[in-house]
Coordinates of C-alpha atoms in Angstrom, one line a residue:
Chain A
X10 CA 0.0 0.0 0.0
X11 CA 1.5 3.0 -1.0
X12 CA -0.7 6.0 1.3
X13 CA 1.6 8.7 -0.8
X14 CA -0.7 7.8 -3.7
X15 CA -3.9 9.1 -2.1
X16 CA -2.5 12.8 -1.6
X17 CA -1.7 12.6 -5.0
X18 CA -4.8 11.9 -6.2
X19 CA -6.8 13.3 -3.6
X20 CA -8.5 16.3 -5.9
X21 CA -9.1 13.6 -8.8
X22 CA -11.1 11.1 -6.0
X23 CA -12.9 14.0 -4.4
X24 CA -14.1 15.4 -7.4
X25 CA -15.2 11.6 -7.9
X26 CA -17.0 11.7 -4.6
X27 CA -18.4 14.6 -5.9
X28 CA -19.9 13.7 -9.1
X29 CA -21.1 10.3 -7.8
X30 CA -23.1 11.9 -4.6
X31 CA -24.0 14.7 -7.3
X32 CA -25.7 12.5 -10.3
X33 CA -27.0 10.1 -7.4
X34 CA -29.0 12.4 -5.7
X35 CA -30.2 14.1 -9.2
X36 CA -30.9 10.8 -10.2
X37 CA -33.0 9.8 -7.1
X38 CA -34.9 12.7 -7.2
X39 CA -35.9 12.8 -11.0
X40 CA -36.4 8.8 -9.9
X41 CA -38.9 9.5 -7.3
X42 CA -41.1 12.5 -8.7
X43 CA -40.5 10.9 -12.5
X44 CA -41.7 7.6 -10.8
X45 CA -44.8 8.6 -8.6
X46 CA -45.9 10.6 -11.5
X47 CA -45.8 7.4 -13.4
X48 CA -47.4 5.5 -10.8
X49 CA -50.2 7.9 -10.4
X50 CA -50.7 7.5 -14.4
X51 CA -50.9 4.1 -14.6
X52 CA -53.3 4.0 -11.8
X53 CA -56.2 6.6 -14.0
X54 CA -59.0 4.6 -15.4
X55 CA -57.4 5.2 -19.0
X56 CA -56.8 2.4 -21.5
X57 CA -53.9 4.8 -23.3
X58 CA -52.2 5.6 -19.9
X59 CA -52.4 2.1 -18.6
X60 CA -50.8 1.1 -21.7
X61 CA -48.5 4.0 -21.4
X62 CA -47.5 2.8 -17.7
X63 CA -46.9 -0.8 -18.9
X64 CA -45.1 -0.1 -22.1
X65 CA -42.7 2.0 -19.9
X66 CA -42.0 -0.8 -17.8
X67 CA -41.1 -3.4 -20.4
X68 CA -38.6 -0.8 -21.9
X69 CA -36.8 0.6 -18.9
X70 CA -37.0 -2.6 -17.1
X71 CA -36.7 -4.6 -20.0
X72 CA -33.3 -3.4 -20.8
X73 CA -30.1 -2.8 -19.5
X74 CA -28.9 1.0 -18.4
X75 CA -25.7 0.8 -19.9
X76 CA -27.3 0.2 -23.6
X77 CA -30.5 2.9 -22.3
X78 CA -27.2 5.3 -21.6
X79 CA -25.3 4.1 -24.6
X80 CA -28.4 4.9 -27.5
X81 CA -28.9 8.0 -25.9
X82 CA -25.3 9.3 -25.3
X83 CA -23.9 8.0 -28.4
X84 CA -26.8 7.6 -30.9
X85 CA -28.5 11.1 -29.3
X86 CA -26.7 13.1 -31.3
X87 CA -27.4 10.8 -35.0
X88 CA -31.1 12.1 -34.6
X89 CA -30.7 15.6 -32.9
X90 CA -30.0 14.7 -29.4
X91 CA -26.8 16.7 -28.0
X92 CA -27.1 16.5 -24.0
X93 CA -23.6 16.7 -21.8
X94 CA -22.6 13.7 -20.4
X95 CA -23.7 14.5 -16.7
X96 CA -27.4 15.3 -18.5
X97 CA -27.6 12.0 -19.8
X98 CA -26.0 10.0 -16.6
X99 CA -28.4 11.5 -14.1
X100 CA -31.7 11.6 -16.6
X101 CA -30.3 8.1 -17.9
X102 CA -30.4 6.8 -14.3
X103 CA -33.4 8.8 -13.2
X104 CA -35.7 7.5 -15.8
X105 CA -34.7 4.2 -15.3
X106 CA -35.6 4.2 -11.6
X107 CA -38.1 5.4 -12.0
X108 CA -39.8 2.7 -13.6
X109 CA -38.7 0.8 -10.0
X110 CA -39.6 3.3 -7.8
X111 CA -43.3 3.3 -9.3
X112 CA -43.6 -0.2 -8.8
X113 CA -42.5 0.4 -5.4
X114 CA -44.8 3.3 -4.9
X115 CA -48.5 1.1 -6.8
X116 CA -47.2 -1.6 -4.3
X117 CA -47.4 0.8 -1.2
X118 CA -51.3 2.4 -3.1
X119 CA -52.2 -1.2 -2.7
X120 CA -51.4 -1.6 0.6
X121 CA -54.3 1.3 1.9
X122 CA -57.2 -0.4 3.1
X123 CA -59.9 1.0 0.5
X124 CA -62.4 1.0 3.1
X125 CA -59.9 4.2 4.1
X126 CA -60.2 5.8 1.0
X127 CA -63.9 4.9 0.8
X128 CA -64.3 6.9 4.1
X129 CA -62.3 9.8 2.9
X130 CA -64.3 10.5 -0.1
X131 CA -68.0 9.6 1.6
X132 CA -66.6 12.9 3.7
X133 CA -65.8 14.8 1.2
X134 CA -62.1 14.7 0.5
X135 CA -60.7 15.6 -2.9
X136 CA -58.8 13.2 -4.6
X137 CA -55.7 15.2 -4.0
X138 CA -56.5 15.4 -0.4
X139 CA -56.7 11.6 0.3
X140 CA -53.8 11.4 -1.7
X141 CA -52.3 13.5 0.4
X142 CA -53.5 12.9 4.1
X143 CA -54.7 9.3 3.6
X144 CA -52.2 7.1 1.2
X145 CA -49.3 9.3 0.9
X146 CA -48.1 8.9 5.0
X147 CA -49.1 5.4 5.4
X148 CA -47.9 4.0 2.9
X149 CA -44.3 5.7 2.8
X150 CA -43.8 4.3 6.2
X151 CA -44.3 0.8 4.2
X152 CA -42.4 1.5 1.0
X153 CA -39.4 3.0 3.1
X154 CA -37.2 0.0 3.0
X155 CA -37.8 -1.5 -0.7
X156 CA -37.3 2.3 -1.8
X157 CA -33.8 2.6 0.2
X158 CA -33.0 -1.1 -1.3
X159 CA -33.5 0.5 -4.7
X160 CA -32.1 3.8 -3.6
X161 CA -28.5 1.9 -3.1
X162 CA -28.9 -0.1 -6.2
X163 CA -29.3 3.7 -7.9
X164 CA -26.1 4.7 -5.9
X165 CA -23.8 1.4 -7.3
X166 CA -25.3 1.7 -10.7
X167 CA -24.0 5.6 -10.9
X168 CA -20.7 3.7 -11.5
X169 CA -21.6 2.9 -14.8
X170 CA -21.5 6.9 -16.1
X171 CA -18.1 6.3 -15.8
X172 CA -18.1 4.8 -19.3
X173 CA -19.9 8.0 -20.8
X174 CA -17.2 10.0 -19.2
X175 CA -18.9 11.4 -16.6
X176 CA -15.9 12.2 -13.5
X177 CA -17.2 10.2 -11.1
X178 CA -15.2 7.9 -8.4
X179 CA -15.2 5.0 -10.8
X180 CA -13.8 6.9 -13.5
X181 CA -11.6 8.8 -10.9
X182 CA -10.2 5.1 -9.5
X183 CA -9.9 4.4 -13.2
X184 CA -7.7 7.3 -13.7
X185 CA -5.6 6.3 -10.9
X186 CA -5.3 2.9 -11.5
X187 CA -3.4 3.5 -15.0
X188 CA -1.5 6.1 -14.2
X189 CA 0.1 4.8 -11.4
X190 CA -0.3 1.1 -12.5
X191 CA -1.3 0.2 -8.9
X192 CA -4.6 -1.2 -8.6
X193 CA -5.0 -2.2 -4.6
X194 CA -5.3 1.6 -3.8
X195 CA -8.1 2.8 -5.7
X196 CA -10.3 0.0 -6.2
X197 CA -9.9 -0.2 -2.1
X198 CA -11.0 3.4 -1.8
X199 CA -13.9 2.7 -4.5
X200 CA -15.5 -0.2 -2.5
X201 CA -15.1 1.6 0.3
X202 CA -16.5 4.7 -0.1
X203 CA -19.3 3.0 -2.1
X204 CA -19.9 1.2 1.0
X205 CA -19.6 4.6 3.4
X206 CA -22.2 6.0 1.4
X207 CA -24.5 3.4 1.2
X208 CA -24.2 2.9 4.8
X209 CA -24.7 6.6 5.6
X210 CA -27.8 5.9 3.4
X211 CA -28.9 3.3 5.2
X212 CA -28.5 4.7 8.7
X213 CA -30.1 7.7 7.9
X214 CA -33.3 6.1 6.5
X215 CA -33.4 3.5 10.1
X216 CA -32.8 6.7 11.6
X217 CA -36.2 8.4 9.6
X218 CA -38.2 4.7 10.1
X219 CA -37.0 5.0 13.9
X220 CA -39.0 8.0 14.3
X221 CA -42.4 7.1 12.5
X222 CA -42.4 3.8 14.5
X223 CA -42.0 6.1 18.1
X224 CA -45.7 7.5 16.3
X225 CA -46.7 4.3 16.2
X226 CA -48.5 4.5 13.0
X227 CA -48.5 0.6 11.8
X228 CA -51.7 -1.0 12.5
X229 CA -51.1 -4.7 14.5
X230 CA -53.1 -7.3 13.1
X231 CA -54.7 -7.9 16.7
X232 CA -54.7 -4.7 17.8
X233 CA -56.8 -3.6 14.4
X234 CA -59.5 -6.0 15.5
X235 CA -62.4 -5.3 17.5
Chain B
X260 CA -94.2 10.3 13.0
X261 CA -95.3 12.3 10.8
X262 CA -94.5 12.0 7.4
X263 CA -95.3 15.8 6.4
X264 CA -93.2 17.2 2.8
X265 CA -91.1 16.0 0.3
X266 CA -89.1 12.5 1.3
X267 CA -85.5 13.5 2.2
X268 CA -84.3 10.2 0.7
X269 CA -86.5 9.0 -2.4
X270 CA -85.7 5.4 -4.6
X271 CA -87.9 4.7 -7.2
X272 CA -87.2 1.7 -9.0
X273 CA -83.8 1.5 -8.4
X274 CA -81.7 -1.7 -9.9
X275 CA -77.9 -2.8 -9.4
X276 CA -76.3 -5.9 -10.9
X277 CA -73.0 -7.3 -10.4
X278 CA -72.3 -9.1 -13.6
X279 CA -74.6 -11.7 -13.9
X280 CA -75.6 -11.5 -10.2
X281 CA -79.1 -9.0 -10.4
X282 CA -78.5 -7.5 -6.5
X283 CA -81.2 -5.0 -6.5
X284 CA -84.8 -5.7 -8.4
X285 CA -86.1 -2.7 -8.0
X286 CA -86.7 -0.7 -4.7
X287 CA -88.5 1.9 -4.1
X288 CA -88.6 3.6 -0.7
X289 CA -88.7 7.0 0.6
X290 CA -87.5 8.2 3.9
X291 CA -88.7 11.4 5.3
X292 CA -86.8 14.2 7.6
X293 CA -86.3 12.8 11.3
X294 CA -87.3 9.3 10.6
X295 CA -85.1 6.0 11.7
X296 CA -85.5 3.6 9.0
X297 CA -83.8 -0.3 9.7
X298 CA -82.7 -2.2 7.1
X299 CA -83.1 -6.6 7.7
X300 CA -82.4 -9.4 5.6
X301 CA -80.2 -12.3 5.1
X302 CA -76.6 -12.0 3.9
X303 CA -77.0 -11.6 -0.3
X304 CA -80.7 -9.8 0.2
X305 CA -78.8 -6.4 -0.8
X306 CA -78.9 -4.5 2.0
X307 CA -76.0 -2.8 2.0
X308 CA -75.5 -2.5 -1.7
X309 CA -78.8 -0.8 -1.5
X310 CA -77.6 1.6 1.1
X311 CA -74.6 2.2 -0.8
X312 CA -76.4 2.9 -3.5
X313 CA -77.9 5.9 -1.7
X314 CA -74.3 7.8 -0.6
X315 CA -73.2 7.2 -4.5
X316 CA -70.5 4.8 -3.1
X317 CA -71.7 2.2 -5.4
X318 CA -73.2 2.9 -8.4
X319 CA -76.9 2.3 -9.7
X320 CA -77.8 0.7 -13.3
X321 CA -81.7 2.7 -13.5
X322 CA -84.2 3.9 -11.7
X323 CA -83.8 7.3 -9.5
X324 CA -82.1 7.9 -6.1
X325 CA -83.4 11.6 -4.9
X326 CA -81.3 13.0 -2.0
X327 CA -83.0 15.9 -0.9
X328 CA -84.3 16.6 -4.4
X329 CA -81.5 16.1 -6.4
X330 CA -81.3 12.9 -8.5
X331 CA -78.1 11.5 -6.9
X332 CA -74.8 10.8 -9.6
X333 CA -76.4 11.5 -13.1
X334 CA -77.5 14.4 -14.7
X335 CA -78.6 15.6 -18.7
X336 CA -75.9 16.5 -21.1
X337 CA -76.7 19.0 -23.6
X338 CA -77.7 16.3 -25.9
X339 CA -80.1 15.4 -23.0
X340 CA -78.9 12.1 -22.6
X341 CA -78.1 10.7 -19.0
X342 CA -74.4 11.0 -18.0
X343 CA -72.4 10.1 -14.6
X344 CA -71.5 13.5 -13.3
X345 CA -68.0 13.9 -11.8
X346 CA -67.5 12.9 -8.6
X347 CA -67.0 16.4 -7.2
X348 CA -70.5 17.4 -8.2
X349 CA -71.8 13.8 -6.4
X350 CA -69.8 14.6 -3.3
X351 CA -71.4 17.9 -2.9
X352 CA -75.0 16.6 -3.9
X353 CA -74.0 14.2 -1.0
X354 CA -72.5 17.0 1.4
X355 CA -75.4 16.7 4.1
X356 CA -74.9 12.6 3.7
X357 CA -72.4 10.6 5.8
X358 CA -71.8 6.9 6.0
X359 CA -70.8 4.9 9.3
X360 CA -69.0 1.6 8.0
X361 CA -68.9 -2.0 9.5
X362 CA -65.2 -1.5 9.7
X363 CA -65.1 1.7 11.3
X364 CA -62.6 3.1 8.7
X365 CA -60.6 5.4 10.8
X366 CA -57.1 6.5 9.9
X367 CA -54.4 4.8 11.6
X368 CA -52.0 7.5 11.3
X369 CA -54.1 9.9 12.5
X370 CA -55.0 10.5 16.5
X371 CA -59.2 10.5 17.3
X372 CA -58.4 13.8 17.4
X373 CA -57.0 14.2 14.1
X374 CA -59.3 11.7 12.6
X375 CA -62.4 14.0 13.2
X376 CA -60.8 17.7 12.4
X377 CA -59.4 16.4 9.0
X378 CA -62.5 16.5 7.2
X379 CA -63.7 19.8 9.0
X380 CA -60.2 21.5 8.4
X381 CA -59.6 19.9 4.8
X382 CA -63.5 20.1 3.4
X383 CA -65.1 23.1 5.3
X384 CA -62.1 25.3 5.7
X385 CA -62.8 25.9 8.9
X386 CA -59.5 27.0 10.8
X387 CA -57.8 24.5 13.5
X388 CA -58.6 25.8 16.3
X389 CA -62.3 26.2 15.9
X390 CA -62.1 22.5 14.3
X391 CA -60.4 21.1 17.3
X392 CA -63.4 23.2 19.5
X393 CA -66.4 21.3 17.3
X394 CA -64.4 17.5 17.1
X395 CA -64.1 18.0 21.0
X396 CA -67.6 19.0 21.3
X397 CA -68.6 15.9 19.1
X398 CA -66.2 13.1 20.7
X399 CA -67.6 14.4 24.2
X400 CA -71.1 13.8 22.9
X401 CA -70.2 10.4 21.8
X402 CA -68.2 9.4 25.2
X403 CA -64.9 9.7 23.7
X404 CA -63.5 13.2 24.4
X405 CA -60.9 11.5 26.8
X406 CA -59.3 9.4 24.2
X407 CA -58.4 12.9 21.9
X408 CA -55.1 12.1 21.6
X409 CA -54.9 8.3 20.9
X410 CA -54.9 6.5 17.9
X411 CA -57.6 4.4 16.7
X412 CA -55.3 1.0 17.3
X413 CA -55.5 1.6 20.6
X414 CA -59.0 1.3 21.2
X415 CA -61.8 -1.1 21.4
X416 CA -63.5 -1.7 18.3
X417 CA -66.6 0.2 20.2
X418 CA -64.6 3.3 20.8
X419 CA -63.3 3.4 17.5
X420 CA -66.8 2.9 16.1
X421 CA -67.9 6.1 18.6
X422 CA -65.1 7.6 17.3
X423 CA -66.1 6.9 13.7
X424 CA -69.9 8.1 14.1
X425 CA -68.2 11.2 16.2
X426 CA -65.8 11.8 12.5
X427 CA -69.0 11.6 10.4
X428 CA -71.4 13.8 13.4
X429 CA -68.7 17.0 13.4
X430 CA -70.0 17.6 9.5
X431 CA -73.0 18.6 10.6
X432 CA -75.2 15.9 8.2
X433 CA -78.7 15.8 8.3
X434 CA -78.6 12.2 7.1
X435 CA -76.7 9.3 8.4
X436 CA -76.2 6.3 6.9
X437 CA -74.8 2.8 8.9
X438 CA -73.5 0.3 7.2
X439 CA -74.1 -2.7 9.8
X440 CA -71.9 -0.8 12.3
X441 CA -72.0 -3.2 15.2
X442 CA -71.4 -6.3 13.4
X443 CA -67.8 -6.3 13.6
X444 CA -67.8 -6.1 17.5
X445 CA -67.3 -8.3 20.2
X446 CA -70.7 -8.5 21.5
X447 CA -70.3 -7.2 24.7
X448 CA -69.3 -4.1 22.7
X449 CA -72.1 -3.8 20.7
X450 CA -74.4 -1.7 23.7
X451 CA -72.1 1.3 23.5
X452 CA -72.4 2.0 20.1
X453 CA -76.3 1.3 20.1
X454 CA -76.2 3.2 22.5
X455 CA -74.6 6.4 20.6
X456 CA -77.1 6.0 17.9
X457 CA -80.2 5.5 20.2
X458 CA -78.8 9.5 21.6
X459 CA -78.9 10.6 17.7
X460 CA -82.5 9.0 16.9
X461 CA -83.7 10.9 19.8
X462 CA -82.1 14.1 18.7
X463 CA -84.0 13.7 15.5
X464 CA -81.3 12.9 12.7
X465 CA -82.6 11.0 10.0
X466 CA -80.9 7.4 9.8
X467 CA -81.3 4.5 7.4
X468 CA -79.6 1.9 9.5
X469 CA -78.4 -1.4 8.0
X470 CA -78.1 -4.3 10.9
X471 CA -78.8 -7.6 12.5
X472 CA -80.1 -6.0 15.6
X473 CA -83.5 -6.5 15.9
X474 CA -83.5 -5.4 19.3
X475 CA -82.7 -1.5 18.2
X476 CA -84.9 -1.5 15.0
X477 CA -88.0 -2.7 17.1
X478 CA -87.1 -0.1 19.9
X479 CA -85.7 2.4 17.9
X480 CA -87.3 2.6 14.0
X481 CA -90.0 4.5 12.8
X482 CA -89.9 1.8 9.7
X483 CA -88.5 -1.8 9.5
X484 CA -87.9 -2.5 5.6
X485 CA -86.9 -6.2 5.1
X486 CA -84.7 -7.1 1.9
X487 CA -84.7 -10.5 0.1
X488 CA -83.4 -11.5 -3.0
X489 CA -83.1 -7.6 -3.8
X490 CA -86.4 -6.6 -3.2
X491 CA -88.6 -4.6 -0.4
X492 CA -90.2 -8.0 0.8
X493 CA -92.5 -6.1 3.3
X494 CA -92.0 -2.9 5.3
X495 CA -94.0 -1.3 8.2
X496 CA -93.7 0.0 11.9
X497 CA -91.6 -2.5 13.9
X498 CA -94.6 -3.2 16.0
X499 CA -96.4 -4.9 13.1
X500 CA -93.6 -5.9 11.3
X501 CA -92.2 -7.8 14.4
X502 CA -95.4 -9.2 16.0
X503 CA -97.7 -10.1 12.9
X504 CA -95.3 -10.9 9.5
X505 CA -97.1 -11.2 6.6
X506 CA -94.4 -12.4 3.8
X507 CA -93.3 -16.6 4.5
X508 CA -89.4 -15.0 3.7
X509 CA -90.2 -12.5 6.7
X510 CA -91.7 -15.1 8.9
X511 CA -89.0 -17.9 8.2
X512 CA -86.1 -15.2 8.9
X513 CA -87.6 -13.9 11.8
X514 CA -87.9 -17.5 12.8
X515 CA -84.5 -18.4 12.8
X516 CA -83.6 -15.2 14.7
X517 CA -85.8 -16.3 17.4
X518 CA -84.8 -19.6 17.8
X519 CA -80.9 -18.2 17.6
X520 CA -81.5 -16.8 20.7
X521 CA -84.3 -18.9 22.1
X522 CA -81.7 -21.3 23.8
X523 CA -79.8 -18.4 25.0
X524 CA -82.8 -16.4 26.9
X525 CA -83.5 -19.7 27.6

């Protein structure tokens, strides 16, 4: 292990750290709005949007991000589409998240009793309102952990902007790695920071699920019966 | 009672199917300001579907429900033809109508408290603090003013029934609808709640009630309608319905009421 190395290349692995936290978080939040949006869609009585919904599935699903990022990035610009390289990372990422996170999100609208919703209405709530005061907080309480599962998964997958040149850590480690011809030092410092942050992630979201639970907002089989 | 004026609640001819499965045949019934109308039958007679039916939450295939006047989910297009209106328009055709459900329906995430402002904070703008003023005033009238700040999973399924009829009492309606609200209580649960509504029948609200307790619809209704097989088999004042059935479907359910509860009276 040669420490020395990390001053070197400390500006090059920050600025890594930086663009990965950066087209991340960009990513997760185009993810989230992109994919409750979506979810909300597919769930209107409307034969085109349901179709719409579905047909978005099988494509960002159905294929991998690195081809998604490659036709985009590479073939954009054959049929008029010149984005930057960040652009395309985080929208790349965000859009195909997204088609996650709305699963996540119709599986948490599925999870309201409709007896709830029923209520809501019969006393005159809008449908925005028992969006908002009915579903929305009980079922992000639910959908908290499968959203932070896919939340890491957008975090790892960031690594892959690398290969569109975006300056992230794995194109930072990259960078190291053969200039230096070492290869213990950064790819150690990738998996670990990858790890911090997930971790961080993590701990903050127990932290967040910690805090709802002291509310006590779940509803215990036996203590919902009579 | 007397039924002076126009019906508050007015069904003429109304059908429903499910699919193959024809749940309403046809009823027509009116129920006027102040009156307690019970709802009996077996389980399929279409009871609650008909009840339903009048708060819009399911909807009819033809004939006319008339809340107050207005013709309840439809209305002419230009063309004249009859459309579903949106459901904005229904809900404030409906605005003096509440429902009380089997399952109580409360929000989880919300304290009693909570549960019964919402709709006064959220659908009549009125500000918190007077909102917190009238849910007190209405859990207090209902028993439950001491259990403000819990939430429903903490309570018996009584309370959270109270707290329920208190939710759908603070909109001010002038007609309540219950949806077989005792039947998913212990038993020794179920006088509380009868109770509660006994208090409101007294205070004049008009109710259409749908339940299995023929105890309170032969003490407390002005009419006793009984359902089979999605039609008005026979109605009348509990008195006659009760003592002198005329219909064999009446007599035979009534009969195996009785004898339910022979062994236990014993």
């Amino acid at each position: 292990m040669n420490l020395h190395l990390y001053i070197d290349y400390g500006p090059v692995l920050l600025q890594g750290v930086v663009f990965t936290l950066l087209s991340s978080a960009g990513a997760l939040v185009i993810g989230l709005l992109w994919g409750l949006l979506l979810c909300l869609l597919g769930q209107v009585n409307n034969r085109l949007l349901r179709l719409f919904y579905q047909l978005y599935l099988t494509v960002f699903r159905g294929t991998p991000l690195l081809v998604q990022i490659y036709l985009v990035f590479y073939g954009g610009p054959f049929i008029g589409i010149e984005l930057s390289a960040l652009q395309v990372g985080i929208g790349g990422l965000g859009l195909y998240s997204a088609a996650y996170f709305a699963e996540i999100l119709r599986s948490g609208f599925l999870s309201v009793p409709p007896g709830q919703i029923e209520a809501a209405r019969d006393l005159g709530l809008s449908r925005w309102q028992v969006l908002s005061q009915v579903k929305l907080p009980q079922m992000l309480g639910l959908v908290l952990p499968a959203i932070l599962n896919q939340t890491i998964l957008l975090v790892k997958e960031s690594a892959i902007l690398s290969i569109i040149t975006v300056p992230e850590m794995m194109s930072a480690a990259s960078r190291m790695s053969s200039e230096t011809f070492t290869f213990i030092e950064p790819y150690l410092f990738l998996g670990l920071t990858y790890w911090l942050i997930t971790f961080l992630l993590a701990r903050s979201v127990r932290l967040l699920e910690g805090t709802r639970a002291a509310t006590s907002l779940d509803c215990e089989d036996t203590a919902c019966k009579t | 009672m007397q039924n002076v004026g126009k019906p508050v609640i007015k069904l003429i001819n109304v059908t429903k199917r499910f699919g193959d499965n024809s749940v309403l045949k046809g009823i027509s019934l009116d129920v006027h300001a102040g009156e307690v109308v019970c709802i009996i039958g077996g389980s399929g007679s279409g009871k609650s579907t008909l009840l339903r039916c009048v708060d819009f939450l399911e909807s009819y295939d033809s004939g006319e429900v008339l809340v107050e006047g207005r013709l309840i989910g439809y209305g002419s297009d230009p063309a004249g033809n009859l459309t579903r209106l949106p459901d904005w328009v229904i809900q404030k055709d409906l605005a003096n109508v509440v429902m009380v459900f089997q399952q109580f329906n409360l929000w989880p995430h919300k304290t009693v408290l909570e549960n019964v402002m919402a709709p006064l904070v959220l659908v009549t703008r009125m500000n918190k603090t007077e909102a917190k003023t009238k849910a007190l005033a209405v859990l207090d009238k209902v028993g439950m003013a001491h259990k403000a700040d819990a939430y429903p999973n903490t309570l018996s399924g009584g309370q959270q029934q109270r707290v329920a009829i208190a939710r759908a009492l603070a909109r001010e309606p002038k007609i309540m609808l219950f949806d077989e609200p005792t039947s998913a209580l212990d038993p020794e649960l179920v006088g509380e709640v009868l109770k509660v509504m006994r208090t409101l029948a007294d205070d004049g609200m008009t109710m259409v009630v749908v339940t299995h307790e023929m105890g309170f619809a032969a003490q407390v209704a002005d009419k006793v309608v009984f359902l089979a097989n999605g039609m008005i088999e026979e109605q009348g004042a509990p008195a006659t319905l009760f003592t002198a059935p005329q219909s064999p479907l009446l007599k035979s359910f009534l009969a195996t009421w009785a004898e339910r509860n022979v062994g236990f009276f014993g």
